Coordinates of C-alpha atoms and ligand atoms in Angstrom, one line a residue:
M1 CA -14.8 12.8 -21.5
R2 CA -11.5 11.2 -20.8
D3 CA -9.0 8.8 -22.2
I4 CA -8.4 5.9 -19.9
L5 CA -4.7 4.8 -20.4
P6 CA -2.6 2.0 -19.0
P7 CA -2.2 1.1 -16.2
D8 CA -5.6 2.6 -15.2
S9 CA -7.4 0.7 -18.0
A10 CA -6.2 -2.6 -16.4
R11 CA -7.6 -1.5 -13.1
W12 CA -10.9 -0.8 -14.7
R13 CA -11.0 -4.2 -16.2
R14 CA -10.2 -5.8 -12.9
F15 CA -12.9 -3.7 -11.3
V16 CA -15.5 -5.1 -13.7
G17 CA -14.0 -8.6 -13.1
V18 CA -14.5 -8.4 -9.4
F19 CA -18.0 -7.2 -9.9
A20 CA -18.8 -10.0 -12.3
G21 CA -17.4 -12.5 -9.8
V22 CA -19.7 -11.2 -7.0
V23 CA -22.9 -11.0 -9.0
E24 CA -22.4 -14.1 -11.2
A25 CA -22.0 -16.1 -8.0
A26 CA -25.5 -15.0 -7.2
G27 CA -27.0 -16.1 -10.5
Y28 CA -26.9 -12.9 -12.4
G29 CA -26.2 -13.0 -16.2
Q30 CA -24.7 -10.1 -18.2
I31 CA -26.8 -8.0 -20.5
M32 CA -25.2 -5.9 -23.2
P33 CA -27.7 -3.5 -24.6
P34 CA -26.8 -1.0 -27.3
L35 CA -25.4 2.4 -26.3
L36 CA -28.1 4.1 -28.4
E37 CA -31.9 3.7 -27.9
D38 CA -35.0 5.4 -29.3
L39 CA -35.3 8.7 -27.3
G40 CA -38.7 7.5 -26.0
V41 CA -37.0 4.7 -24.0
F42 CA -35.3 7.3 -21.9
T43 CA -38.1 9.9 -21.6
R44 CA -39.9 7.2 -19.5
I45 CA -37.2 7.7 -16.9
G46 CA -39.2 10.9 -16.0
E47 CA -40.0 14.3 -17.5
A48 CA -38.9 16.1 -14.3
T49 CA -35.5 14.5 -14.3
D50 CA -32.5 16.6 -15.3
V51 CA -30.9 13.5 -16.8
V52 CA -33.8 13.5 -19.4
T53 CA -34.6 17.1 -19.8
K54 CA -31.2 18.8 -19.8
E55 CA -28.4 16.2 -20.0
M56 CA -29.3 13.8 -22.8
Y57 CA -27.1 13.5 -25.9
D58 CA -30.0 13.1 -28.4
F59 CA -30.1 13.6 -32.1
V60 CA -31.8 12.6 -35.3
D61 CA -30.1 9.9 -37.2
K62 CA -29.8 9.5 -41.0
G63 CA -33.0 7.6 -41.0
G64 CA -34.9 10.4 -39.4
R65 CA -35.2 8.6 -36.0
H66 CA -34.8 10.6 -32.8
I67 CA -32.3 8.6 -30.7
A68 CA -30.1 9.2 -27.7
L69 CA -26.9 8.0 -26.1
R70 CA -28.0 6.2 -23.0
P71 CA -27.7 8.2 -19.8
E72 CA -28.1 4.9 -17.7
V73 CA -29.0 1.3 -18.3
T74 CA -32.2 0.6 -16.3
A75 CA -34.5 1.9 -19.0
S76 CA -32.6 -0.1 -21.7
T77 CA -32.9 -3.3 -19.5
C78 CA -36.7 -2.8 -19.2
R79 CA -36.9 -2.2 -23.0
A80 CA -35.0 -5.4 -23.6
F81 CA -37.3 -7.3 -21.2
V82 CA -40.4 -6.1 -23.1
Q83 CA -38.8 -7.1 -26.4
H84 CA -37.5 -10.5 -25.5
R85 CA -39.9 -11.6 -22.7
P86 CA -37.4 -13.8 -20.8
P87 CA -38.6 -16.0 -17.9
T88 CA -38.8 -14.2 -14.6
P89 CA -37.2 -13.4 -12.3
W90 CA -34.8 -12.1 -14.9
K91 CA -31.5 -11.4 -13.0
T92 CA -29.1 -9.3 -15.1
W93 CA -25.9 -7.3 -14.6
Y94 CA -24.1 -4.9 -16.9
T95 CA -21.1 -2.7 -17.3
G96 CA -20.4 0.1 -19.7
S97 CA -20.4 3.8 -20.5
N98 CA -23.3 6.2 -20.1
F99 CA -23.5 9.8 -21.3
R100 CA -24.9 12.9 -19.4
Y101 CA -24.2 16.5 -20.4
E102 CA -23.3 17.5 -16.9
K103 CA -20.8 20.1 -15.6
P104 CA -17.6 18.1 -15.5
Q105 CA -15.6 18.1 -12.2
R106 CA -13.8 15.5 -10.1
G107 CA -16.1 12.5 -10.0
R108 CA -18.5 13.9 -12.5
Y109 CA -18.0 13.3 -16.2
R110 CA -19.9 13.5 -19.4
Q111 CA -19.0 9.9 -20.3
F112 CA -18.8 7.7 -17.2
D113 CA -19.0 4.0 -16.6
Q114 CA -21.3 2.0 -14.4
V115 CA -21.6 -1.5 -13.2
G116 CA -25.0 -2.5 -12.0
V117 CA -27.7 -5.2 -11.6
E118 CA -31.4 -5.2 -12.5
V119 CA -33.9 -7.9 -11.6
L120 CA -37.3 -7.9 -13.3
G121 CA -40.4 -9.9 -12.3
A122 CA -40.1 -10.4 -8.5
D123 CA -41.8 -8.4 -5.8
D124 CA -40.2 -10.0 -2.8
P125 CA -38.6 -7.6 -0.3
Y126 CA -35.8 -10.2 0.2
L127 CA -34.9 -9.5 -3.4
D128 CA -34.3 -5.8 -2.4
V129 CA -32.1 -7.1 0.4
E130 CA -30.2 -9.4 -2.0
V131 CA -29.6 -6.6 -4.4
I132 CA -28.4 -4.2 -1.7
A133 CA -26.2 -6.9 -0.2
L134 CA -24.5 -7.5 -3.5
G135 CA -23.5 -3.8 -3.7
W136 CA -22.3 -4.0 -0.1
E137 CA -20.3 -7.2 -0.8
F138 CA -18.7 -5.6 -3.9
Y139 CA -17.4 -2.6 -1.9
R140 CA -16.0 -5.0 0.6
A141 CA -14.3 -7.0 -2.2
L142 CA -12.7 -3.8 -3.4
G143 CA -11.4 -3.2 0.1
L144 CA -13.5 -0.1 0.7
S145 CA -14.5 0.2 4.4
R146 CA -15.9 3.8 4.6
V147 CA -19.0 3.4 2.5
T148 CA -22.3 4.0 4.2
L149 CA -25.7 2.8 3.1
L150 CA -28.7 5.2 3.1
L151 CA -32.2 3.7 2.8
N152 CA -35.7 5.0 2.2
S153 CA -39.0 3.9 0.9
L154 CA -41.2 6.0 -1.4
G155 CA -44.2 3.9 -0.6
E156 CA -46.7 2.3 -3.1
P157 CA -47.8 4.5 -6.0
D158 CA -50.9 5.6 -4.0
D159 CA -48.9 6.5 -0.9
R160 CA -46.4 8.3 -3.0
A161 CA -49.2 10.2 -4.8
R162 CA -50.7 11.4 -1.5
Y163 CA -47.2 12.3 -0.2
V164 CA -46.5 14.3 -3.4
E165 CA -49.7 16.3 -2.9
A166 CA -48.8 17.0 0.7
L167 CA -45.3 18.2 -0.4
R168 CA -46.9 20.3 -3.1
T169 CA -49.1 22.0 -0.6
Y170 CA -46.2 22.5 1.9
F171 CA -43.7 23.8 -0.7
T172 CA -46.4 26.1 -2.3
A173 CA -47.0 27.6 1.2
H174 CA -43.2 28.3 1.4
L175 CA -42.6 29.3 -2.2
G176 CA -40.8 32.5 -1.3
E177 CA -38.2 30.6 0.7
L178 CA -37.3 28.2 -2.2
T179 CA -34.6 28.8 -4.7
E180 CA -35.7 29.6 -8.3
E181 CA -34.4 26.1 -9.4
S182 CA -36.5 24.4 -6.8
R183 CA -39.6 26.4 -7.8
V184 CA -39.2 25.1 -11.3
T185 CA -38.8 21.6 -10.0
L186 CA -41.9 22.0 -7.8
A187 CA -44.0 22.7 -10.8
K188 CA -42.9 19.4 -12.4
N189 CA -42.4 17.1 -9.4
P190 CA -42.5 18.2 -5.8
L191 CA -40.7 15.0 -4.7
R192 CA -37.6 16.0 -6.5
V193 CA -37.4 19.3 -4.6
L194 CA -36.2 17.1 -1.7
D195 CA -33.2 16.2 -3.8
S196 CA -31.9 19.8 -3.8
K197 CA -28.5 20.1 -2.4
R198 CA -28.6 23.9 -2.5
P199 CA -28.0 25.3 1.1
A200 CA -30.6 28.0 0.6
D201 CA -33.3 25.3 0.3
A202 CA -32.2 23.5 3.4
P203 CA -34.4 25.2 6.0
V204 CA -37.6 24.6 4.0
L205 CA -36.6 21.0 3.3
A206 CA -36.0 20.4 7.0
G207 CA -39.6 21.2 7.8
A208 CA -41.2 19.2 4.9
P209 CA -43.6 16.4 5.6
R210 CA -42.0 12.9 5.9
I211 CA -42.9 10.0 3.6
A212 CA -43.2 7.6 6.5
Q213 CA -46.5 9.3 7.6
Y214 CA -48.0 8.3 4.2
Y215 CA -47.1 4.6 4.0
G216 CA -50.0 2.2 3.6
D217 CA -49.8 -1.2 5.2
A218 CA -48.3 -2.9 2.1
A219 CA -45.4 -0.4 1.8
A220 CA -44.8 -0.3 5.5
E221 CA -44.6 -4.1 5.7
H222 CA -42.3 -4.3 2.6
F223 CA -40.0 -1.7 4.1
A224 CA -39.9 -3.3 7.5
T225 CA -38.9 -6.7 5.9
V226 CA -36.1 -5.0 3.9
Q227 CA -34.7 -3.5 7.1
A228 CA -35.0 -6.7 9.0
G229 CA -33.3 -8.6 6.2
L230 CA -30.4 -6.1 6.0
A231 CA -30.0 -6.3 9.8
S232 CA -30.0 -10.1 9.7
L233 CA -27.0 -9.9 7.3
G234 CA -25.3 -7.5 9.5
I235 CA -25.4 -4.7 6.9
P236 CA -25.6 -1.3 8.7
F237 CA -27.8 1.3 7.1
T238 CA -29.3 4.8 7.9
I239 CA -32.8 5.7 7.1
D240 CA -32.9 8.9 5.1
S241 CA -36.5 10.0 4.5
G242 CA -35.2 12.7 2.1
L243 CA -33.6 10.2 -0.2
V244 CA -35.7 10.4 -3.4
R245 CA -32.8 9.9 -5.9
G246 CA -32.4 11.7 -9.1
L247 CA -34.6 9.6 -11.4
D248 CA -38.4 9.6 -11.3
Y249 CA -39.1 6.0 -11.8
Y250 CA -38.6 4.8 -8.2
R251 CA -41.4 3.2 -6.0
R252 CA -40.9 1.8 -2.6
T253 CA -37.3 0.9 -1.7
T254 CA -34.6 3.5 -2.7
F255 CA -31.0 3.4 -1.5
E256 CA -27.7 5.1 -2.0
F257 CA -24.1 4.1 -1.2
Q258 CA -22.1 7.1 -0.1
G259 CA -18.3 7.5 0.1
A260 CA -16.7 9.3 3.0
T261 CA -14.0 11.1 1.1
L262 CA -15.6 12.8 -1.9
D263 CA -17.3 16.2 -2.1
S264 CA -20.9 16.0 -1.0
A265 CA -22.2 16.7 -4.6
Q266 CA -20.3 13.7 -5.8
N267 CA -20.3 11.4 -2.8
A268 CA -22.9 9.0 -4.2
L269 CA -20.9 6.0 -5.3
G270 CA -24.0 4.2 -6.3
G271 CA -27.6 3.9 -5.9
G272 CA -30.8 2.2 -6.9
G273 CA -34.2 1.0 -5.8
R274 CA -37.5 -0.4 -7.0
Y275 CA -39.0 0.9 -10.3
D276 CA -42.2 -1.2 -10.5
G277 CA -43.9 0.9 -13.2
L278 CA -41.1 1.2 -15.7
V279 CA -41.7 -2.0 -17.8
E280 CA -45.4 -1.1 -18.1
A281 CA -44.5 2.5 -19.2
L282 CA -42.4 0.9 -21.9
G283 CA -45.3 -1.1 -23.2
G284 CA -44.8 -4.4 -21.3
P285 CA -47.0 -6.2 -18.7
P286 CA -47.0 -4.9 -15.1
T287 CA -43.6 -6.1 -13.8
P288 CA -41.8 -5.2 -10.7
G289 CA -38.1 -4.3 -10.9
V290 CA -35.3 -3.5 -8.6
G291 CA -31.6 -2.8 -9.2
F292 CA -28.7 -0.4 -8.6
A293 CA -25.8 1.1 -10.5
L294 CA -22.4 2.0 -9.2
G295 CA -20.3 4.7 -10.8
L296 CA -17.0 3.1 -11.7
D297 CA -15.1 6.4 -12.1
R298 CA -16.3 7.6 -8.7
T299 CA -15.7 4.4 -6.9
L300 CA -12.1 4.3 -8.1
L301 CA -11.6 7.8 -6.7
A302 CA -12.9 6.5 -3.4
C303 CA -10.5 3.6 -3.6
D304 CA -7.6 6.1 -4.2
D305 CA -8.7 8.1 -1.2
E306 CA -8.9 5.0 1.0
G307 CA -5.6 3.6 -0.5
V308 CA -7.2 0.3 -1.6
F309 CA -7.6 -1.6 -4.9
P310 CA -4.5 -0.2 -6.7
A311 CA -3.8 -0.5 -10.4
P312 CA -2.3 -3.9 -11.1
D313 CA 1.5 -4.0 -11.7
P314 CA 1.7 -4.0 -15.5
S315 CA 5.3 -5.3 -15.6
V316 CA 6.3 -8.5 -17.4
T317 CA 8.5 -11.1 -15.7
V318 CA 11.2 -11.4 -18.3
F319 CA 12.7 -8.9 -20.7
V320 CA 14.6 -10.4 -23.6
V321 CA 17.7 -8.5 -24.9
D322 CA 19.0 -9.7 -28.3
T323 CA 21.9 -7.9 -30.0
T324 CA 22.1 -10.4 -32.9
G325 CA 19.3 -8.8 -34.9
G326 CA 16.1 -9.8 -33.1
A327 CA 15.2 -13.3 -34.4
E328 CA 16.5 -14.9 -31.1
A329 CA 14.3 -12.7 -29.1
L330 CA 11.3 -13.6 -31.3
R331 CA 11.7 -17.3 -30.6
I332 CA 12.5 -16.9 -26.9
T333 CA 9.6 -14.5 -26.1
A334 CA 7.3 -16.9 -28.0
D335 CA 8.5 -19.9 -26.0
L336 CA 8.2 -18.0 -22.7
R337 CA 4.7 -16.7 -23.4
A338 CA 3.6 -20.2 -24.5
A339 CA 4.8 -21.5 -21.2
G340 CA 2.8 -18.9 -19.3
I341 CA 5.7 -16.6 -18.4
T342 CA 5.0 -13.0 -19.3
A343 CA 7.7 -11.5 -21.6
D344 CA 8.6 -8.4 -23.5
R345 CA 11.6 -7.5 -25.7
A346 CA 13.3 -4.6 -27.4
F347 CA 12.9 -3.9 -31.1
D348 CA 14.9 -2.1 -33.8
N349 CA 18.2 -4.0 -33.0
R350 CA 19.4 -1.3 -30.6
S351 CA 22.7 -1.3 -28.7
M352 CA 23.1 -3.5 -25.7
K353 CA 23.1 -0.4 -23.5
S354 CA 19.9 0.9 -24.9
Q355 CA 18.2 -2.5 -24.6
M356 CA 19.3 -2.9 -21.0
K357 CA 17.8 0.5 -20.3
A358 CA 14.5 -0.6 -21.8
A359 CA 14.7 -3.8 -19.7
D360 CA 15.1 -1.8 -16.5
R361 CA 12.3 0.6 -17.5
S362 CA 10.0 -2.4 -18.2
G363 CA 10.0 -3.4 -14.5
A364 CA 10.8 -7.0 -15.4
D365 CA 12.4 -9.3 -12.8
L366 CA 14.9 -10.8 -15.2
A367 CA 16.7 -10.0 -18.4
V368 CA 17.5 -12.9 -20.7
I369 CA 20.4 -11.7 -22.9
V370 CA 21.5 -13.1 -26.2
G371 CA 24.6 -11.7 -27.9
A372 CA 26.7 -13.2 -30.8
N373 CA 28.7 -15.5 -28.4
E374 CA 25.6 -16.9 -26.8
A375 CA 23.9 -17.4 -30.1
D376 CA 26.9 -19.4 -31.4
A377 CA 27.2 -21.4 -28.2
G378 CA 23.4 -22.1 -27.8
T379 CA 23.3 -20.3 -24.5
V380 CA 21.6 -17.3 -22.9
V381 CA 22.6 -15.1 -20.0
V382 CA 20.0 -14.6 -17.2
R383 CA 20.5 -11.4 -15.3
P384 CA 18.3 -10.4 -12.3
L385 CA 17.1 -6.8 -12.7
R386 CA 15.5 -6.1 -9.3
A387 CA 16.9 -8.6 -6.8
A388 CA 19.9 -7.4 -4.8
V389 CA 23.2 -8.7 -6.4
V390 CA 25.3 -10.7 -3.9
E391 CA 28.7 -9.0 -3.4
G392 CA 31.5 -10.4 -5.4
Q393 CA 29.1 -12.1 -7.8
S394 CA 27.9 -10.6 -11.0
G395 CA 24.4 -11.9 -10.2
Q396 CA 24.1 -13.4 -13.6
T397 CA 24.3 -16.9 -15.0
T398 CA 24.9 -18.4 -18.3
I399 CA 22.8 -21.4 -19.1
A400 CA 22.0 -23.6 -22.1
R401 CA 19.2 -22.1 -24.3
S402 CA 17.4 -25.4 -24.1
D403 CA 17.4 -25.2 -20.2
L404 CA 15.9 -21.7 -20.0
L405 CA 12.3 -22.7 -19.2
T406 CA 13.3 -25.3 -16.6
Y407 CA 15.7 -22.8 -15.1
L408 CA 13.0 -20.1 -14.8
R409 CA 10.5 -22.6 -13.4
N410 CA 13.0 -23.7 -10.8
T411 CA 13.7 -20.1 -9.8
N412 CA 10.0 -19.6 -9.3
T413 CA 9.7 -17.2 -12.2
Ligands
HAM1 P1 -27.8 7.3 -10.7 O1 -27.9 7.6 -9.3 O2 -28.2 8.3 -11.7 O3 -28.7 6.0 -10.9 O4 -26.3 6.8 -11.1 C1 -25.7 5.8 -10.3 C2 -24.3 6.1 -10.1 O5 -23.6 6.4 -11.3 C3 -24.1 7.4 -9.2 O6 -24.2 7.0 -7.9 C4 -22.6 7.8 -9.6 O7 -21.7 7.0 -8.9 C5 -22.6 7.4 -11.0 N1 -22.8 8.6 -11.9 C6 -23.9 9.2 -12.3 N2 -23.7 10.2 -13.0 C7 -22.3 10.3 -13.1 C8 -21.4 11.3 -13.8 N3 -21.9 12.3 -14.5 N4 -20.1 11.0 -13.6 C9 -19.6 10.0 -12.9 N5 -20.4 9.1 -12.3 C10 -21.7 9.3 -12.4 C11 -28.8 5.3 -12.1 O8 -28.2 5.5 -13.1 C12 -29.9 4.2 -12.0 N6 -30.0 3.6 -13.3 C13 -29.5 3.3 -10.9 C14 -30.5 2.1 -10.8 C15 -30.4 0.9 -11.3 N7 -31.7 2.2 -10.2 C16 -32.3 1.0 -10.4 N8 -31.6 0.3 -11.0

């Protein structure tokens, strides 16, 4: 778990702002579920999922309730839907921290942030397309150009069940060639064996049956419409029949956005899909759902690697230097800020030299200086800190204190 300090924290906030701009323009409203839920909410994500079985921060609270810090937001959104029964389609977006007890490394943390969307109550394949397109548009808005989209369908529940049996038969026949971890996964959910990134499993995985052979008409048609919709928006994608994703609740469409620059174990910048059974599993009516979540931490690493979406410049425009005790700086900074000009100042009545050093360090464009003479005369000195000083001129001007705002506006400050 990490501390996010300035200026990175401002970058995070802008990241969320850009995401909000993209999804709110498409009619999504923000949901803010609690960080803690009853453990049962998350066990519905799937008993064969590491996220649930190995990585959850769960504990018994003072009231004897078994609760957990959320490892993701999809289950919480479905729980909230069951509880509040909003009109459908319910189009939501979220941002916030999630917790998974994973092995920390670059791009993988125990507390990490996501932004995401979830839509409940619509079965339409064009909704899948809308959701995927929003993710795509967001990466574009950040300036990322090397993100690729992987797409798959896991079929309708019946198709998926037949496929799972075919996989079970196949993997059981090749048990000796699978890693110990994959054998354990096989006993719980053969589909998740396809998710193994262990090189030793690769040859067996390569020969495994493909889901496409098991689609019924409904799933095949849904998937074809999703592909046609993406193509009509000019969004490139690659079909990856091994894309089952790390969580068990997916049905039909699944997708992942991959970055080009991160290690393969951490190159998933985001992912999602349909999870039509989850609301029902949480005690609600049968309700289709689709959504995605993007890892904020990881996406920012991809931005660093591609040299886009830098942290915003934290500097103020004006730094006020006051050697008369500080009361002048108090009033001047208040006036500047009220006029929409960002301003900072020195404290503790330090020497002129020390305050000017602070002004330089602040990155401000201008220093506004008040000493005893200026205070008596009702003036201030305005000194450029960054612009090149014209030869033979000091580069600074003395103006009436009452003209300061007008002067700064006229100099485009
Ligand atoms: P997920 O694939 O588990 O899906 O996580 C989505 C994204 O969160 C990942 O692609 C990755 O960028 C980021 N992420 C996950 N774990 C970590 C970690 N330990 N450290 C840093 N980043 C991480 C979900 O969470 C689903 N709820 C997505 C979804 C929404 N499906 C349908 N709707």
